[in-house]
Short mmCIF file of C-alpha atoms and ligand atoms in Angstrom, two decimals:
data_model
loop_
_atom_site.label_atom_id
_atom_site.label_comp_id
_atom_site.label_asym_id
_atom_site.label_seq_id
_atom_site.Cartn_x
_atom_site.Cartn_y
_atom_site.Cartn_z
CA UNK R 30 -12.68 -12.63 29.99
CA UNK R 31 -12.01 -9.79 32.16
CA UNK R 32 -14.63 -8.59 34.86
CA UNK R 33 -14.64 -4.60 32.71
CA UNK R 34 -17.36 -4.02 30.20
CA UNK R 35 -16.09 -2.62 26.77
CA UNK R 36 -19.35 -0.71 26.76
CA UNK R 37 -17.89 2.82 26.96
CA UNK R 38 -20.61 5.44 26.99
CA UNK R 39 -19.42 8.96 26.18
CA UNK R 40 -15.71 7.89 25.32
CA UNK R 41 -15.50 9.07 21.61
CA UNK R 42 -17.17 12.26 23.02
CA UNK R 43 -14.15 12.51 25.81
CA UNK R 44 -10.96 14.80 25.33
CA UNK R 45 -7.90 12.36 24.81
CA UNK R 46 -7.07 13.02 28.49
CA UNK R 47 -9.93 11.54 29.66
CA UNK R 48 -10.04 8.65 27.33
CA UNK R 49 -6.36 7.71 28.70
CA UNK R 50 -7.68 8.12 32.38
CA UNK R 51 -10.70 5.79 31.59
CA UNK R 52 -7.74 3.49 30.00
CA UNK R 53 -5.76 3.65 33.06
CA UNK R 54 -8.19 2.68 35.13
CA UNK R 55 -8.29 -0.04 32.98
CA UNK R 56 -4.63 -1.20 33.58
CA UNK R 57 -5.38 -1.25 37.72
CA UNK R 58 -4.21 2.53 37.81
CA UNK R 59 -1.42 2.26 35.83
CA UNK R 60 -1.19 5.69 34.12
CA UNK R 61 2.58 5.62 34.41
CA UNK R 62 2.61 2.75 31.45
CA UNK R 63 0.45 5.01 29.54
CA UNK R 64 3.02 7.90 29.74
CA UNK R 65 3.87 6.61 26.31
CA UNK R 66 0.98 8.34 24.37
CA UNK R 67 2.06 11.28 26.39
CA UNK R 68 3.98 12.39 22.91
CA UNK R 69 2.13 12.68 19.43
CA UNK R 70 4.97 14.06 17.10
CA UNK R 71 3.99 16.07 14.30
CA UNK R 72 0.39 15.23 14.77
CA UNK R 73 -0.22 16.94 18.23
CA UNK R 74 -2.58 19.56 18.54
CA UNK R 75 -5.79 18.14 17.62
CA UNK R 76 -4.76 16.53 14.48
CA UNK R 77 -4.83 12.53 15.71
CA UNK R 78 -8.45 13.62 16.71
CA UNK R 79 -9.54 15.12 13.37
CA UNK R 80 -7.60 11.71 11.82
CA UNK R 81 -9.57 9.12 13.64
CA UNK R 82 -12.07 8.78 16.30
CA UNK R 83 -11.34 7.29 19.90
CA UNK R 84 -7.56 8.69 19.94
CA UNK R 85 -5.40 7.81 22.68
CA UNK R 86 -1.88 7.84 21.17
CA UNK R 87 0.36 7.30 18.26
CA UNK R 88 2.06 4.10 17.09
CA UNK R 89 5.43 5.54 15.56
CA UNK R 90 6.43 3.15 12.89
CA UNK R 91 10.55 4.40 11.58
CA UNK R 92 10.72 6.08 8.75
CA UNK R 93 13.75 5.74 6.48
CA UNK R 94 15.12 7.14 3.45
CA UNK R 95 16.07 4.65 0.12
CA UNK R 96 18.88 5.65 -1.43
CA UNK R 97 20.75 5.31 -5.41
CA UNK R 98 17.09 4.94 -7.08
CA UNK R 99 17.02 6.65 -10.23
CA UNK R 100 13.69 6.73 -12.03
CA UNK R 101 12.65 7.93 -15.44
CA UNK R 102 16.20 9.58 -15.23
CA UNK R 103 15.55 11.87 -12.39
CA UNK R 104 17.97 11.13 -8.90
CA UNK R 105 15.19 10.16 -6.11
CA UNK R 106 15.06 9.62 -2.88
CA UNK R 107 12.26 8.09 -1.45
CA UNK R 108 10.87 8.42 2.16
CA UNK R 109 9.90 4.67 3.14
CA UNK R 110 7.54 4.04 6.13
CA UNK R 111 8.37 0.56 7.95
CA UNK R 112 8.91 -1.61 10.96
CA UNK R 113 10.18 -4.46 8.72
CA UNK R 114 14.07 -4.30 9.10
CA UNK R 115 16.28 -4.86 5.90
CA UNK R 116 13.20 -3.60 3.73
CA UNK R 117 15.20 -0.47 3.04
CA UNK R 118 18.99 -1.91 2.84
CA UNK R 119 17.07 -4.26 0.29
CA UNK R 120 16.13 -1.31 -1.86
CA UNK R 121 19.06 0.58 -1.62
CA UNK R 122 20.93 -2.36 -2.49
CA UNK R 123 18.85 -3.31 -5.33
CA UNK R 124 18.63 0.13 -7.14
CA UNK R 125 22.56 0.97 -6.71
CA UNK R 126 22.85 -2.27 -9.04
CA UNK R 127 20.69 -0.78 -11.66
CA UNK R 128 21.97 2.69 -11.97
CA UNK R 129 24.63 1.57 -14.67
CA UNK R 130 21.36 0.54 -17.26
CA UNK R 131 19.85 4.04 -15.92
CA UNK R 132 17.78 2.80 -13.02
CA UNK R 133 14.03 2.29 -13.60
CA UNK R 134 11.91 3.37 -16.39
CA UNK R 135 8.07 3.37 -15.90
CA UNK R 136 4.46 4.37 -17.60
CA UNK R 137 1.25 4.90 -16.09
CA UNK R 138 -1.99 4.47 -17.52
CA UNK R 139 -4.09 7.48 -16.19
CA UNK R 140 -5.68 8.08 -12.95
CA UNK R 141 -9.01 6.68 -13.58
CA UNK R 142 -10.90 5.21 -10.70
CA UNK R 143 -13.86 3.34 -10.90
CA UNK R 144 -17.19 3.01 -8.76
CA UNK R 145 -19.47 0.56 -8.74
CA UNK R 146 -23.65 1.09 -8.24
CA UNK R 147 -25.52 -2.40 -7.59
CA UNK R 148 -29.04 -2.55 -8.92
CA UNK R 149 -30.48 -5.67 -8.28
CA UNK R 150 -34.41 -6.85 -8.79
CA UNK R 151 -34.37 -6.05 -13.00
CA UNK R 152 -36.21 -9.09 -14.23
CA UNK R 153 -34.91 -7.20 -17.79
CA UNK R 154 -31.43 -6.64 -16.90
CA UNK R 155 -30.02 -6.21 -20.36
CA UNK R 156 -32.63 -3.30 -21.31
CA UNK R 157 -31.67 -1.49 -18.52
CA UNK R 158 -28.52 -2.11 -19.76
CA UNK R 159 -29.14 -0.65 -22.72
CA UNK R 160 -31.19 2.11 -21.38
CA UNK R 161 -28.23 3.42 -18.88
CA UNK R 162 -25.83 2.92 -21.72
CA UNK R 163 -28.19 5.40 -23.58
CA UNK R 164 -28.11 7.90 -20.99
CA UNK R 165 -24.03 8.37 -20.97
CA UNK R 166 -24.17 12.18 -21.54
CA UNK R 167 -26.78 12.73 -18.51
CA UNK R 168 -24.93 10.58 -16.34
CA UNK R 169 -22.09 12.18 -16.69
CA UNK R 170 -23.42 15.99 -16.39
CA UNK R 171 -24.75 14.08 -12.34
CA UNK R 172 -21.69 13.00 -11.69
CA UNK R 173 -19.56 16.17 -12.61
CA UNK R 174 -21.94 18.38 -10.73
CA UNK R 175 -20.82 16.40 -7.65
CA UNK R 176 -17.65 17.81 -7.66
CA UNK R 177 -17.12 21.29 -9.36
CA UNK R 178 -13.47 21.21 -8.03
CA UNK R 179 -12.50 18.04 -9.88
CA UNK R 180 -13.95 19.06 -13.08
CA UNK R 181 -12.84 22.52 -12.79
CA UNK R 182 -9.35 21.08 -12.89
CA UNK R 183 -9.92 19.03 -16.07
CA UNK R 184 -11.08 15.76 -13.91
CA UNK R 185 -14.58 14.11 -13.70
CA UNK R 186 -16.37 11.03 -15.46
CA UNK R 187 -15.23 9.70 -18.47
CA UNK R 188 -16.77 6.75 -19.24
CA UNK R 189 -20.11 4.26 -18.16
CA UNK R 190 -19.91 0.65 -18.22
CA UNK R 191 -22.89 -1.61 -17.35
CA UNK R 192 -21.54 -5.19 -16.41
CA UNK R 193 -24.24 -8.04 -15.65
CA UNK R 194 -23.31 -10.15 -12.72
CA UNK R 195 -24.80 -13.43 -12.08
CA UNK R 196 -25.37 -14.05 -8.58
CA UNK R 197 -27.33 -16.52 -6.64
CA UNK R 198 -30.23 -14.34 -6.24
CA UNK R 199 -30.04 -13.86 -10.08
CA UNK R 200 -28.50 -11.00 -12.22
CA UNK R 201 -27.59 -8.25 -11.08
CA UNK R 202 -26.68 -4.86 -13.36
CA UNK R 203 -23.67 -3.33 -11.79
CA UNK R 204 -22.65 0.08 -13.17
CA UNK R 205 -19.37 1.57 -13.06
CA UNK R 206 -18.98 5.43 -13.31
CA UNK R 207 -15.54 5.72 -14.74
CA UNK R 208 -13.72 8.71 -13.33
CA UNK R 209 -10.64 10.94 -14.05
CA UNK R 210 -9.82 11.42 -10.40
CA UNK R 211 -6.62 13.10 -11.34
CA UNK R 212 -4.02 13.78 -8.17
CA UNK R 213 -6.38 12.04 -5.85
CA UNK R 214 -7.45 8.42 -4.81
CA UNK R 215 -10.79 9.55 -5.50
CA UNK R 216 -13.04 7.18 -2.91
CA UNK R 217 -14.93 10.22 -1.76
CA UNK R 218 -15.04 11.85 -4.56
CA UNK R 219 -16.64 8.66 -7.18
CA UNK R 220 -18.77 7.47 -3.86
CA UNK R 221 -20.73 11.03 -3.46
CA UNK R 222 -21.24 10.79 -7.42
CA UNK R 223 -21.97 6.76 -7.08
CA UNK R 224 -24.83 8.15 -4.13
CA UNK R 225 -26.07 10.65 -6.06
CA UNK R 226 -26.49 8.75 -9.37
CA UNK R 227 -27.77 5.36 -8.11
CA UNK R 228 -31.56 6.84 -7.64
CA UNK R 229 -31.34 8.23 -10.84
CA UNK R 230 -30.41 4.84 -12.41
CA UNK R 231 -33.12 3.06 -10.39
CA UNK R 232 -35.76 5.79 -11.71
CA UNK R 233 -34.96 4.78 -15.15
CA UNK R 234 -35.03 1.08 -14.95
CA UNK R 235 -37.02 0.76 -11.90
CA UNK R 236 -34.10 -1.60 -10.28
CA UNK R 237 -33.46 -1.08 -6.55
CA UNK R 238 -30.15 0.29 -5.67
CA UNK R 239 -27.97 -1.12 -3.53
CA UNK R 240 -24.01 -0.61 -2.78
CA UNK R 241 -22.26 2.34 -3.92
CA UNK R 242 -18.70 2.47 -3.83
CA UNK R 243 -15.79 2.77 -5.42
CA UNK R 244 -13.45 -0.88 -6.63
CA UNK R 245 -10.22 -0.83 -5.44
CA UNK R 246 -9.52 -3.34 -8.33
CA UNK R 247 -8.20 -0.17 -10.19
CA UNK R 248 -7.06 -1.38 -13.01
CA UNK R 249 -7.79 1.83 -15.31
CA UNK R 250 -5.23 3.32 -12.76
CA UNK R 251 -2.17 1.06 -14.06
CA UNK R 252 1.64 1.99 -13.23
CA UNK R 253 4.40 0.33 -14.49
CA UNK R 254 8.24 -0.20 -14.01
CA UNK R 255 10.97 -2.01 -15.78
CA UNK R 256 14.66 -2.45 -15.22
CA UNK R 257 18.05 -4.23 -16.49
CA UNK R 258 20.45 -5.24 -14.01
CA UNK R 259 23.77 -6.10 -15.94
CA UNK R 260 24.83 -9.99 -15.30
CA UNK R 261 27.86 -8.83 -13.48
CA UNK R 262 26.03 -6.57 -11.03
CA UNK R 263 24.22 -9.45 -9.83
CA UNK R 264 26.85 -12.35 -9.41
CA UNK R 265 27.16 -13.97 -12.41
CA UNK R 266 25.43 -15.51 -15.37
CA UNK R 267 25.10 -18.60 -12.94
CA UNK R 268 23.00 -15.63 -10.59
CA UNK R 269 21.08 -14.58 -12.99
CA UNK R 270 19.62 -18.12 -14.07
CA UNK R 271 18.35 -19.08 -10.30
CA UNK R 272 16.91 -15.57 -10.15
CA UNK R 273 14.70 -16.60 -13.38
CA UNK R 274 14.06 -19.95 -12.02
CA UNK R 275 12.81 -18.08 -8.68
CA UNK R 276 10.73 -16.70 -10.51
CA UNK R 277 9.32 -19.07 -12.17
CA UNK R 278 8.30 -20.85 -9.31
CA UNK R 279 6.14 -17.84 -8.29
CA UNK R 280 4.07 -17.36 -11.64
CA UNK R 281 3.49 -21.91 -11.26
CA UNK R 282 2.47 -21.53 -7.46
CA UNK R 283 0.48 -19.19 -5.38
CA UNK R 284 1.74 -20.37 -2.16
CA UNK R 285 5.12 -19.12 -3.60
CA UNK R 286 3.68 -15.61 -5.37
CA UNK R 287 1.69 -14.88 -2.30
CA UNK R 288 5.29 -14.31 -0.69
CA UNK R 289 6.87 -12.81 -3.73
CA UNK R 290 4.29 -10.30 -3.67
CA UNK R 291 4.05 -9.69 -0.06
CA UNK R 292 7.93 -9.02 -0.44
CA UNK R 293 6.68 -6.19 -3.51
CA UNK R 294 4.53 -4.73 -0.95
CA UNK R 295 7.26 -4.38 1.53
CA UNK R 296 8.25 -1.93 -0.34
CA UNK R 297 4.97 -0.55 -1.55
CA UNK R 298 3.40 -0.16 1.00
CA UNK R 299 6.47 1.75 2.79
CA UNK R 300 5.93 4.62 0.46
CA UNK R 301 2.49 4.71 0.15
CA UNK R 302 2.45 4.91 4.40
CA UNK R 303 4.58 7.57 4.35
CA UNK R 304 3.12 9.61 1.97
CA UNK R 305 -0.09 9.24 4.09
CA UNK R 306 -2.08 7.10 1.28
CA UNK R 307 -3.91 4.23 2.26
CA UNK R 308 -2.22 1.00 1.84
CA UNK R 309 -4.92 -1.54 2.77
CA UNK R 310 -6.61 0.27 -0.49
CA UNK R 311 -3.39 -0.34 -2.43
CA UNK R 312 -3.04 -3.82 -1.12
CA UNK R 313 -5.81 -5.33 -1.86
CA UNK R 314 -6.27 -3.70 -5.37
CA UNK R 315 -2.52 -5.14 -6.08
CA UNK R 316 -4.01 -8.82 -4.95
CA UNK R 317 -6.74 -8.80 -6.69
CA UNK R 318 -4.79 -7.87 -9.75
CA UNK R 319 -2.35 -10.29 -8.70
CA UNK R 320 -5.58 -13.09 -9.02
CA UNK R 321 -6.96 -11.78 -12.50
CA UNK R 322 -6.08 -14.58 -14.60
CA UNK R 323 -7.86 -16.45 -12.90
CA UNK R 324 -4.98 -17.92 -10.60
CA UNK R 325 -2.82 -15.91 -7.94
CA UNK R 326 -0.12 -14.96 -9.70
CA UNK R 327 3.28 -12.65 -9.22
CA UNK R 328 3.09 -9.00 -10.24
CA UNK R 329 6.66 -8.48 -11.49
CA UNK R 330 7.82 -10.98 -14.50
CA UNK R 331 11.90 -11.54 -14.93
CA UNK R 332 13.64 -12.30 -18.14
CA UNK R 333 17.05 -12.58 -19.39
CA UNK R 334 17.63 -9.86 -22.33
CA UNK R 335 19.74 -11.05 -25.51
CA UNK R 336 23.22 -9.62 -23.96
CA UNK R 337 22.67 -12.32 -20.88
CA UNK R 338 21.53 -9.33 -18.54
CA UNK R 339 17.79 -9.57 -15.86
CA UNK R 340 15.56 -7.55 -16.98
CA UNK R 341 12.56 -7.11 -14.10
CA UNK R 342 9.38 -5.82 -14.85
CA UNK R 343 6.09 -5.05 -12.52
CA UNK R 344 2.58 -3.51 -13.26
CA UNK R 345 -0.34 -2.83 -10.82
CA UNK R 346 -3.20 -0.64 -10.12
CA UNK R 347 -1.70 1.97 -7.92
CA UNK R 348 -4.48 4.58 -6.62
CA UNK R 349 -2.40 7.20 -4.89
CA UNK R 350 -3.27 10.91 -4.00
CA UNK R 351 -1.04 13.96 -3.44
CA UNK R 352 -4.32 15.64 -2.28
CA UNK R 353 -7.01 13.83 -0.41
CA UNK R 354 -7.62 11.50 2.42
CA UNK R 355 -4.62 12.10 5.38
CA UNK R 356 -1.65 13.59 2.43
CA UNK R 357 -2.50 17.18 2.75
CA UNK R 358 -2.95 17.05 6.76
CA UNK R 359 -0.51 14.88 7.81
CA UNK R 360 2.61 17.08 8.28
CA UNK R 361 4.80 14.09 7.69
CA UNK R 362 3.35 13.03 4.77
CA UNK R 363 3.26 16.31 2.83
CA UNK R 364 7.49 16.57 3.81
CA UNK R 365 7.07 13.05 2.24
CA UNK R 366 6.11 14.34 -0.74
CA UNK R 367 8.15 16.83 -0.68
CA UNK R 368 11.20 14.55 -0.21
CA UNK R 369 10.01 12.72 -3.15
CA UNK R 370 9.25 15.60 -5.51
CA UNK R 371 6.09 13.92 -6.26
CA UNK R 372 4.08 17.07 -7.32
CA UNK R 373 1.53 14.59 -9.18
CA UNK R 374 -0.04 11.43 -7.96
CA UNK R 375 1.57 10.14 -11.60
CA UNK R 376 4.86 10.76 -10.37
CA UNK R 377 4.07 9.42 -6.89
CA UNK R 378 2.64 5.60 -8.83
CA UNK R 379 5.80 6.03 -10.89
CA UNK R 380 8.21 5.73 -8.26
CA UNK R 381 6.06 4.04 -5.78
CA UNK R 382 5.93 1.01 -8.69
CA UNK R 383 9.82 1.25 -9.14
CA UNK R 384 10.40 0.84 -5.19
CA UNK R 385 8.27 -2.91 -5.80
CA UNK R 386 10.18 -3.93 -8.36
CA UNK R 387 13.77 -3.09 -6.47
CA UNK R 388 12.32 -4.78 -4.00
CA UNK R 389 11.21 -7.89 -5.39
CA UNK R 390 15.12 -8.08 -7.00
CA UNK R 391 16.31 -7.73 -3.73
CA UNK R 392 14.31 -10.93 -2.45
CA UNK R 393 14.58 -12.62 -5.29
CA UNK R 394 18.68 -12.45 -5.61
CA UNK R 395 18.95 -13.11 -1.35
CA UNK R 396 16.66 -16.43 -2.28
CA UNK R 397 18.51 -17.47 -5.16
CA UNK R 398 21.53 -17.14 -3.62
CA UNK R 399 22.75 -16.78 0.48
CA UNK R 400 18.81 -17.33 1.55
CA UNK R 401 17.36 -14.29 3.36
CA UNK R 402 18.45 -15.02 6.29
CA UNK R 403 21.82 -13.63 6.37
CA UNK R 404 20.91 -10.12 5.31
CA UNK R 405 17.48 -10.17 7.28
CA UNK R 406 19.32 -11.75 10.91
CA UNK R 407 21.92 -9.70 10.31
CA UNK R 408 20.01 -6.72 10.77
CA UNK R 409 17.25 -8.16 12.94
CA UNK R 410 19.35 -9.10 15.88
CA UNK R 411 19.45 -5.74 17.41
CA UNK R 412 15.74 -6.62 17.72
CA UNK R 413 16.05 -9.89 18.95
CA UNK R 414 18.74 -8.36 21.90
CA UNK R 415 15.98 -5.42 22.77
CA UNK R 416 13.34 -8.61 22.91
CA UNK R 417 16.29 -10.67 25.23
CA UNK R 418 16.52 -7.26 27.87
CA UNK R 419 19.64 -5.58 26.59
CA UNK R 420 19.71 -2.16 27.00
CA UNK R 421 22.17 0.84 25.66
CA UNK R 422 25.39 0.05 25.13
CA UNK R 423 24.38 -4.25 25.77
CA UNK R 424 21.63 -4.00 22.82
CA UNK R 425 24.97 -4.22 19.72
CA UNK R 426 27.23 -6.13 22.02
CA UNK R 427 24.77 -8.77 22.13
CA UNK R 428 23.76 -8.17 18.64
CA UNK R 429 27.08 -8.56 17.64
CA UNK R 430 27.19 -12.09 19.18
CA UNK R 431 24.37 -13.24 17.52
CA UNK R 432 25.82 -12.15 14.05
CA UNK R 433 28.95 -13.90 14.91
CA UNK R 434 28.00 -17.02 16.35
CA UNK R 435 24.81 -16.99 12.93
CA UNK R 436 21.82 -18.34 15.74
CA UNK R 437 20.13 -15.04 15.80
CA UNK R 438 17.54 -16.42 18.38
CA UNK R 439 16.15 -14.76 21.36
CA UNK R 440 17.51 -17.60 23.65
CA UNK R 441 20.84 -17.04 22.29
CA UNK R 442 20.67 -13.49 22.88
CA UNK R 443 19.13 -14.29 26.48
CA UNK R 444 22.80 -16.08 27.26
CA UNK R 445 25.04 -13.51 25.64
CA UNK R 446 23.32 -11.04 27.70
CA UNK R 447 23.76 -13.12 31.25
CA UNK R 448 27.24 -13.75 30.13
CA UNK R 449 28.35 -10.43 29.38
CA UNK R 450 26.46 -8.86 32.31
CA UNK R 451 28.41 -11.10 34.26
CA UNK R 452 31.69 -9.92 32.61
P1 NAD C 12 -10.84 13.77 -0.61
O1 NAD C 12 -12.28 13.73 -0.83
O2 NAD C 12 -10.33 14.13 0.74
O3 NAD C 12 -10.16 14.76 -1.67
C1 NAD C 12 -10.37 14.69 -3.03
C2 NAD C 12 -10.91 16.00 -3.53
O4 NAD C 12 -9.89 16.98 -3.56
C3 NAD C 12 -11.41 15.92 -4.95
O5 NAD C 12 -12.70 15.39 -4.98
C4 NAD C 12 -11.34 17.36 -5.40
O6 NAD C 12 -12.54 18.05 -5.08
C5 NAD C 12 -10.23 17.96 -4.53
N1 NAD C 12 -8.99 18.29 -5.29
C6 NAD C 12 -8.24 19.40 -5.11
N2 NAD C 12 -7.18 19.39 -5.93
C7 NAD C 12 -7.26 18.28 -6.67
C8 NAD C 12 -6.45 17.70 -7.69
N3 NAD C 12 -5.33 18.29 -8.13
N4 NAD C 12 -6.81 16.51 -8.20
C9 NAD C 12 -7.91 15.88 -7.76
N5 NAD C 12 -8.71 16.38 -6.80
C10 NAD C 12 -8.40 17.56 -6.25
O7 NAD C 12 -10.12 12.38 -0.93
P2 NAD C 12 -10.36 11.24 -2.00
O8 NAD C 12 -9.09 11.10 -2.77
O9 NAD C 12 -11.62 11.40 -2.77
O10 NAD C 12 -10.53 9.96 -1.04
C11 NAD C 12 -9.42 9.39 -0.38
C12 NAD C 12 -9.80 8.96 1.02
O11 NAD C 12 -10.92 8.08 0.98
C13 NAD C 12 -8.70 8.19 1.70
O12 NAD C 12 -8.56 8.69 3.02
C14 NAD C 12 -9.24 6.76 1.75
O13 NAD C 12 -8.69 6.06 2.85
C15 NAD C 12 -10.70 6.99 1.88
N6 NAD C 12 -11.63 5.92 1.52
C16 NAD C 12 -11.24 4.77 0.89
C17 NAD C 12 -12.17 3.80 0.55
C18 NAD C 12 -11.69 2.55 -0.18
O14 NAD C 12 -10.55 2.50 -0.60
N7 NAD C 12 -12.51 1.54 -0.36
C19 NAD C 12 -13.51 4.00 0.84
C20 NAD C 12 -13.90 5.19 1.47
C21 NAD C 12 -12.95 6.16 1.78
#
């Protein structure tokens, strides 16, 4: 415990000048340490304020480029957000070994997004099941007059659904406005029709309303990718079969899936940063899918084709906007975009999907075969020399050590350093 209060009167009011002084006053005075938010990149000018409230910097995360991906025929390349090293090698890797089959093919299933209204206290919860049901057509005439933009561009609501929930305090009648969101995520625009319906639905049935927000268990907004890497692309039939057996272990073990798919959302969730989307959104939608039969489960499947070949598949709920949310103010991620060519959020869940299933190959060969050690160390121990103190020209000598002598640890990188500042 520190002697300072974090009771901060006035400080989301302050200019970020101020907020930094009241910081370095913090830090005993140290304002020189906080030079570092000195520099906001392509968000200066007032933009990290309108983003978020209490601004006092910008953590810059690298931003890379994939290369060789090829999906639904068309040559991408695809802006990758990360501070993960080998996440990109790993995809560039992985989708140069496709491009022979044609790279990845995927399909999406519509950009439908779902919000949920709680009413709870119906001691006749399946008549006002039936009387919401009944009501469709003036449900949906509510919702669309919510937002004039979305249905003036062909989106709105497209379907009701009234589940019944059993919870402890009884059953509760949860309805979901279905929505045709079309190029955006859509959270603001299903809540504000979820707000302005739920007093409508409690006038009916005489429930009281409760939460209203949308699910980011998406799965009406479905994307999915499949690709053949040729047996000899991959090392060998003998390759091919401990890839499947990987696998395998993932879809009989969640302790194992929960790392195949955190390795899927290394890649993911690269794209979906860069392109200014919101990834804890897309993460926990993809978990939850992950979970829906009832166990945690992987969400790309691997099989071996009739000609001997690996043929990777994935599907998830991918809710991604190309307008909305930070996309269309965040200067990087509208060059993102741009980069990308995704002038839909279809073609953004498209590739986005394609990116998790190169990456899961990637992990999935490294495991089955030299661990992922080698390719991860190898590129981590410029890391690991920063970390040890090197600095310039030190930071790949020592680096280079580390490869060579294969302990990439931080007390090996400590000694290489003494030793060569000692010449
Ligand atoms: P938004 O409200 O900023 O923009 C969407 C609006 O843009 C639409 O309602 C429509 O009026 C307009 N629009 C213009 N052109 C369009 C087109 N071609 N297609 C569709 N709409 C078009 O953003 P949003 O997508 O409704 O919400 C996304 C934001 O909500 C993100 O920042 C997200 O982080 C945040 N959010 C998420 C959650 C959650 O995931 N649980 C909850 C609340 C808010």
């Amino acid at each position: 415990m520190t002697d300072h209060t974090s009771r901060l009167p006035g400080f989301a009011q302050a200019s970020r000048e101020e907020r930094i002084g009241i910081l370095a006053e913090r830090l005993g005075g140290n304002a020189e340490a906080l030079q570092l938010f000195d520099n906001l990149g392509p968000i200066e000018g007032g933009l990290v304020d309108r983003l978020i409230e209490n601004a006092i910097g910008v953590m810059p995360v690298p931003l890379g480029l994939a290369t060789n991906m090829i999906v639904d025929g068309e040559e991408m390349l695809v802006p990758m957000a990360t501070e993960e090293s080998s996440v990109i090698a790993a995809v560039c890797n992985s989708a140069k070994r496709c491009r022979d089959t044609g790279g990845f093919f995927t399909s999406y299933s519509g950009s439908l997004t779902i919000a949920q209204v709680q009413l709870c206290g119906l001691s006749d919860p399946r008549n006002a099941r039936a009387q919401i049901l009944g009501r469709t057509d003036e449900i949906r005439a509510i919702c669309d007059e919510v937002d004039p933009q979305l249905t003036s561009l062909g989106g709105g609501l497209r379907e009701v659904d009234v589940r019944l929930v059993e919870a402890r305090s009884g059953t509760m009648v949860i309805v979901h406005l279905v929505v045709d969101t079309l190029d955006a995520m859509g959270a603001n625009a299903v809540n504000s029709m979820a707000e302005r319906v739920a007093p409508v639905l409690a006038g009916w049935t005489g429930a009281r309303p409760l939460l209203r927000i949308l699910s980011n268990l998406a799965d009406r907004r479905l994307t999915r990718a499949r690709a053949v890497w040729p047996a000899d692309q991959i090392g060998g039939p003998e390759v091919v079969e401990a890839m499947l057996l990987g696998a395998e272990f993932a879809e009989a073990d969640p302790y194992r899936a929960t790392t195949h798919n955190k390795g899927i959302m290394n890649g993911i969730s690269a794209v979906v940063l860069a392109t200014g989307n919101d990834t804890r959104a897309i993460e926990s939608g993809a978990h939850a899918y992950a979970a829906q039969g009832g166990q945690y489960g992987p969400l790309t499947h691997w099989e071996k084709t009739a000609g001997g070949d690996l043929a990777g598949t994935i599907e998830l709920p991918l809710s991604l906007g190309i307008v909305g949310g930070a996309t269309r103010v965040h200067p990087v991620a509208q060059l993102c975009l741009k980069i990308l060519g995704a002038d839909s959020a279809e073609k953004l869940a498209r590739i986005t999907a394609a990116v998790g299933l190169a990456q899961n190959f990637g992990a999935l060969r490294a495991l089955a075969t030299d661990g992922i050690q080698k390719g991860h160390m190898a590129l981590h121990a410029q890391n690991v020399a920063i970390a040890a103190g090197a600095e310039g020209d030190e930071i790949e000598a020592v680096a280079a050590g580390l490869r060579a002598h294969g302990r990439v640890t931080e007390a090996e990188a400590r000694k290489l350093l003494d030793d060569l500042r000692k010449g």
